[in-house]
Amino acid sequence: WPPTSLSRSRIIRSPRYINSGVETGPATVKNMSAYDGQRSQSGTFVVANEDICGGTVPKGNSLFPELPSAVFQLEKMLIEDNDLSRSLSTHCAINRNAEYVAHYDSGIAKNQSTSLMVGMGDFVGGELVIEGESHRIQYTPLQYNGWGRRHWTSPFVGERFTLNWFSPLDRGDLTSSGTEVARTRTEDAKADVLARLHD
């Protein structure tokens, strides 16, 4: 599994069990792969839809050249099959056994105010919790506002994959028209809310 970026690793809880089954976290949850390889495989990486992305393409595209096409074909099918009101995304985060802590998505959205997530695999638990409300995402797509609403992953047991489609502004989209200032104020406000929660 590719290494997780530093910025994403800050919002992912470390696996709570390692090999021996000895508890290393506050809950009784086993987050381990049933497959050969690393004893506890978890992490996340991003791929981009090169047809519409523009700008720099993430490393995931070159590591797995056939994956982006399949991932964005799946998004298109989910949009059509579920009558979702959204355009195709420019990016998709691919997560394996990643338990996210409460956070807001960074940056601001480009031509989309929502992300689209679906879970896959053999797991129990692992709901997406948005502002305290749990949403089952196992083979059930969910559209949500990750930029404006605090969200996290509930504990789970088993092998859990998620695909999270989104379209962020890239640096080229930030102009002197005030977008950079608005983004900074938005992120500062979100950080302030999270800091107050921990007081």
mmCIF file of C-alpha atoms in Angstrom, residues 9-190:
data_model
loop_
_atom_site.group_PDB
_atom_site.id
_atom_site.type_symbol
_atom_site.label_atom_id
_atom_site.label_comp_id
_atom_site.label_asym_id
_atom_site.label_seq_id
_atom_site.Cartn_x
_atom_site.Cartn_y
_atom_site.Cartn_z
ATOM 1 C CA SER A 9 -1.752 11.079 8.280
ATOM 2 C CA ARG A 10 -2.499 13.843 10.799
ATOM 3 C CA ILE A 11 -6.221 13.042 10.662
ATOM 4 C CA ILE A 12 -6.050 9.226 10.571
ATOM 5 C CA ARG A 13 -6.077 7.257 13.806
ATOM 6 C CA SER A 14 -3.337 4.640 14.049
ATOM 7 C CA PRO A 15 -4.580 1.044 13.902
ATOM 8 C CA ARG A 16 -5.672 0.040 17.385
ATOM 9 C CA TYR A 17 -4.297 -3.483 17.252
ATOM 10 C CA ILE A 18 -0.978 -4.780 16.031
ATOM 11 C CA ASN A 19 -0.335 -8.456 15.212
ATOM 12 C CA SER A 20 -0.638 -9.904 18.747
ATOM 13 C CA GLY A 21 -4.185 -8.641 19.268
ATOM 14 C CA VAL A 22 -3.050 -6.675 22.324
ATOM 15 C CA GLU A 23 -5.148 -3.564 22.716
ATOM 16 C CA THR A 24 -3.265 -0.345 21.923
ATOM 17 C CA GLY A 25 -6.214 2.015 21.731
ATOM 18 C CA PRO A 26 -9.219 2.973 23.845
ATOM 19 C CA ALA A 27 -11.748 0.735 22.078
ATOM 20 C CA THR A 28 -11.895 -2.997 21.467
ATOM 21 C CA VAL A 29 -11.496 -2.900 17.686
ATOM 22 C CA LYS A 30 -9.311 -4.975 15.383
ATOM 23 C CA ASN A 31 -8.127 -3.054 12.299
ATOM 24 C CA MET A 32 -5.973 -5.656 10.572
ATOM 25 C CA SER A 33 -5.690 -7.004 7.080
ATOM 26 C CA ALA A 34 -6.575 -10.642 6.511
ATOM 27 C CA TYR A 35 -4.228 -10.716 3.528
ATOM 28 C CA ASP A 36 -0.524 -11.445 3.236
ATOM 29 C CA GLY A 37 1.817 -8.518 3.517
ATOM 30 C CA GLN A 38 2.120 -6.036 6.326
ATOM 31 C CA ARG A 39 0.465 -7.102 9.561
ATOM 32 C CA SER A 40 -1.597 -3.948 9.767
ATOM 33 C CA GLN A 41 -2.112 -2.281 6.418
ATOM 34 C CA SER A 42 -3.870 1.050 6.433
ATOM 35 C CA GLY A 43 -3.534 4.321 4.651
ATOM 36 C CA THR A 44 -4.772 6.541 1.896
ATOM 37 C CA PHE A 45 -3.652 7.922 -1.437
ATOM 38 C CA VAL A 46 -5.235 10.083 -4.125
ATOM 39 C CA VAL A 47 -5.796 9.646 -7.856
ATOM 40 C CA ALA A 48 -7.012 12.285 -10.299
ATOM 41 C CA ASN A 49 -9.350 12.244 -13.262
ATOM 42 C CA GLU A 50 -6.809 13.319 -15.874
ATOM 43 C CA ASP A 51 -9.564 14.153 -18.387
ATOM 44 C CA ILE A 52 -10.824 17.064 -16.266
ATOM 45 C CA CYS A 53 -8.266 17.631 -13.502
ATOM 46 C CA GLY A 54 -5.788 20.063 -14.983
ATOM 47 C CA GLY A 55 -2.691 20.856 -12.983
ATOM 48 C CA THR A 56 -0.420 18.339 -11.305
ATOM 49 C CA VAL A 57 -1.507 14.701 -11.235
ATOM 50 C CA PRO A 58 -1.026 12.809 -7.937
ATOM 51 C CA LYS A 59 1.539 10.031 -7.628
ATOM 52 C CA GLY A 60 -1.285 7.460 -7.344
ATOM 53 C CA ASN A 61 -1.960 7.844 -11.066
ATOM 54 C CA SER A 62 1.532 6.665 -12.020
ATOM 55 C CA LEU A 63 1.646 3.932 -9.356
ATOM 56 C CA PHE A 64 -1.639 2.424 -10.556
ATOM 57 C CA PRO A 65 -2.169 3.567 -14.174
ATOM 58 C CA GLU A 66 -5.407 1.601 -14.755
ATOM 59 C CA LEU A 67 -7.014 2.502 -11.427
ATOM 60 C CA PRO A 68 -8.068 6.131 -12.087
ATOM 61 C CA SER A 69 -10.150 5.155 -15.118
ATOM 62 C CA ALA A 70 -11.996 2.448 -13.154
ATOM 63 C CA VAL A 71 -12.510 4.711 -10.119
ATOM 64 C CA PHE A 72 -14.054 7.548 -12.133
ATOM 65 C CA GLN A 73 -16.179 5.135 -14.213
ATOM 66 C CA LEU A 74 -17.571 3.867 -10.913
ATOM 67 C CA GLU A 75 -18.310 7.433 -9.801
ATOM 68 C CA LYS A 76 -20.204 8.042 -13.052
ATOM 69 C CA MET A 77 -22.254 4.862 -12.516
ATOM 70 C CA LEU A 78 -23.057 5.807 -8.904
ATOM 71 C CA ILE A 79 -24.177 9.285 -9.976
ATOM 72 C CA GLU A 80 -26.446 7.872 -12.705
ATOM 73 C CA ASP A 81 -27.805 4.902 -10.713
ATOM 74 C CA ASN A 82 -28.622 7.037 -7.665
ATOM 75 C CA ASP A 83 -29.873 10.159 -9.504
ATOM 76 C CA LEU A 84 -27.274 12.314 -7.756
ATOM 77 C CA SER A 85 -27.040 15.977 -8.641
ATOM 78 C CA ARG A 86 -23.283 16.393 -9.138
ATOM 79 C CA SER A 87 -20.687 16.569 -11.859
ATOM 80 C CA LEU A 88 -17.770 14.159 -12.131
ATOM 81 C CA SER A 89 -15.033 14.849 -9.596
ATOM 82 C CA THR A 90 -11.436 15.748 -10.324
ATOM 83 C CA HIS A 91 -9.960 13.630 -7.487
ATOM 84 C CA CYS A 92 -10.631 10.499 -5.441
ATOM 85 C CA ALA A 93 -9.081 9.498 -2.115
ATOM 86 C CA ILE A 94 -8.656 5.732 -1.872
ATOM 87 C CA ASN A 95 -8.578 4.569 1.737
ATOM 88 C CA ARG A 96 -7.750 1.193 3.236
ATOM 89 C CA ASN A 97 -8.539 0.533 6.905
ATOM 90 C CA ALA A 98 -8.298 4.272 7.565
ATOM 91 C CA GLU A 99 -10.146 5.506 10.642
ATOM 92 C CA TYR A 100 -10.373 9.277 10.346
ATOM 93 C CA VAL A 101 -10.642 11.464 13.436
ATOM 94 C CA ALA A 102 -13.067 14.412 13.518
ATOM 95 C CA HIS A 103 -12.032 16.933 10.877
ATOM 96 C CA TYR A 104 -13.173 19.267 8.129
ATOM 97 C CA ASP A 105 -11.825 18.710 4.639
ATOM 98 C CA SER A 106 -9.071 21.180 3.844
ATOM 99 C CA GLY A 107 -9.338 23.868 1.207
ATOM 100 C CA ILE A 108 -12.527 24.738 -0.627
ATOM 101 C CA ALA A 109 -14.484 22.979 -3.316
ATOM 102 C CA LYS A 110 -14.246 23.656 -7.040
ATOM 103 C CA ASN A 111 -17.626 23.547 -8.808
ATOM 104 C CA GLN A 112 -18.901 21.131 -6.126
ATOM 105 C CA SER A 113 -20.089 21.693 -2.598
ATOM 106 C CA THR A 114 -20.149 17.991 -1.743
ATOM 107 C CA SER A 115 -17.995 14.891 -1.735
ATOM 108 C CA LEU A 116 -19.241 11.414 -2.616
ATOM 109 C CA MET A 117 -18.163 8.393 -0.552
ATOM 110 C CA VAL A 118 -18.788 4.663 -0.756
ATOM 111 C CA GLY A 119 -17.377 1.869 1.414
ATOM 112 C CA MET A 120 -16.394 -1.594 0.232
ATOM 113 C CA GLY A 121 -15.088 -4.736 1.875
ATOM 114 C CA ASP A 122 -15.941 -7.150 4.648
ATOM 115 C CA PHE A 123 -16.263 -5.024 7.777
ATOM 116 C CA VAL A 124 -18.609 -4.243 10.652
ATOM 117 C CA GLY A 125 -19.000 -0.668 11.876
ATOM 118 C CA GLY A 126 -17.010 1.978 10.017
ATOM 119 C CA GLU A 127 -19.918 4.339 9.434
ATOM 120 C CA LEU A 128 -19.226 7.887 8.303
ATOM 121 C CA VAL A 129 -20.285 10.128 11.177
ATOM 122 C CA ILE A 130 -21.251 13.684 10.200
ATOM 123 C CA GLU A 131 -21.783 16.134 13.060
ATOM 124 C CA GLY A 132 -22.728 13.187 15.309
ATOM 125 C CA GLU A 133 -25.104 11.444 12.862
ATOM 126 C CA SER A 134 -23.984 7.989 11.620
ATOM 127 C CA HIS A 135 -24.345 7.033 7.959
ATOM 128 C CA ARG A 136 -23.863 3.494 6.691
ATOM 129 C CA ILE A 137 -21.668 3.641 3.589
ATOM 130 C CA GLN A 138 -20.892 -0.045 3.004
ATOM 131 C CA TYR A 139 -21.868 -0.452 -0.667
ATOM 132 C CA THR A 140 -24.145 2.563 -0.161
ATOM 133 C CA PRO A 141 -22.952 5.860 -1.688
ATOM 134 C CA LEU A 142 -23.336 9.017 0.371
ATOM 135 C CA GLN A 143 -23.038 12.606 -0.796
ATOM 136 C CA TYR A 144 -22.005 15.021 1.975
ATOM 137 C CA ASN A 145 -20.383 18.401 2.613
ATOM 138 C CA GLY A 146 -16.967 17.554 4.087
ATOM 139 C CA TRP A 147 -15.737 21.124 3.718
ATOM 140 C CA GLY A 148 -18.514 22.575 5.839
ATOM 141 C CA ARG A 149 -19.415 19.761 8.258
ATOM 142 C CA ARG A 150 -17.190 17.994 10.780
ATOM 143 C CA HIS A 151 -16.971 14.261 10.064
ATOM 144 C CA TRP A 152 -15.101 11.126 11.135
ATOM 145 C CA THR A 153 -15.057 7.327 10.908
ATOM 146 C CA SER A 154 -16.669 5.158 13.573
ATOM 147 C CA PRO A 155 -14.568 2.197 14.803
ATOM 148 C CA PHE A 156 -14.758 -0.950 12.701
ATOM 149 C CA VAL A 157 -13.687 -4.572 12.517
ATOM 150 C CA GLY A 158 -12.489 -6.163 9.265
ATOM 151 C CA GLU A 159 -11.136 -5.060 5.909
ATOM 152 C CA ARG A 160 -12.568 -1.629 4.976
ATOM 153 C CA PHE A 161 -11.943 0.312 1.784
ATOM 154 C CA THR A 162 -13.542 3.638 0.902
ATOM 155 C CA LEU A 163 -13.548 5.804 -2.181
ATOM 156 C CA ASN A 164 -14.101 9.505 -1.565
ATOM 157 C CA TRP A 165 -14.590 11.649 -4.690
ATOM 158 C CA PHE A 166 -14.061 15.410 -4.483
ATOM 159 C CA SER A 167 -13.006 18.448 -6.527
ATOM 160 C CA PRO A 168 -10.729 20.870 -4.691
ATOM 161 C CA LEU A 169 -9.516 24.194 -5.966
ATOM 162 C CA ASP A 170 -5.909 23.952 -7.051
ATOM 163 C CA ARG A 171 -3.336 26.694 -6.631
ATOM 164 C CA GLY A 172 -3.980 27.886 -10.178
ATOM 165 C CA ASP A 173 -7.595 28.589 -9.252
ATOM 166 C CA LEU A 174 -6.584 30.948 -6.460
ATOM 167 C CA THR A 175 -6.531 34.440 -7.880
ATOM 168 C CA SER A 176 -6.186 37.936 -6.519
ATOM 169 C CA SER A 177 -9.992 38.140 -6.521
ATOM 170 C CA GLY A 178 -10.053 37.143 -2.853
ATOM 171 C CA THR A 179 -10.353 33.361 -3.158
ATOM 172 C CA GLU A 180 -7.116 32.838 -1.200
ATOM 173 C CA VAL A 181 -8.327 35.160 1.574
ATOM 174 C CA ALA A 182 -11.715 33.391 1.701
ATOM 175 C CA ARG A 183 -10.007 29.992 1.866
ATOM 176 C CA THR A 184 -7.731 31.112 4.693
ATOM 177 C CA ARG A 185 -10.649 32.561 6.674
ATOM 178 C CA THR A 186 -12.679 29.372 6.153
ATOM 179 C CA GLU A 187 -9.834 27.145 7.329
ATOM 180 C CA ASP A 188 -9.132 29.436 10.296
ATOM 181 C CA ALA A 189 -12.792 29.305 11.321
ATOM 182 C CA LYS A 190 -12.821 25.494 11.089
#
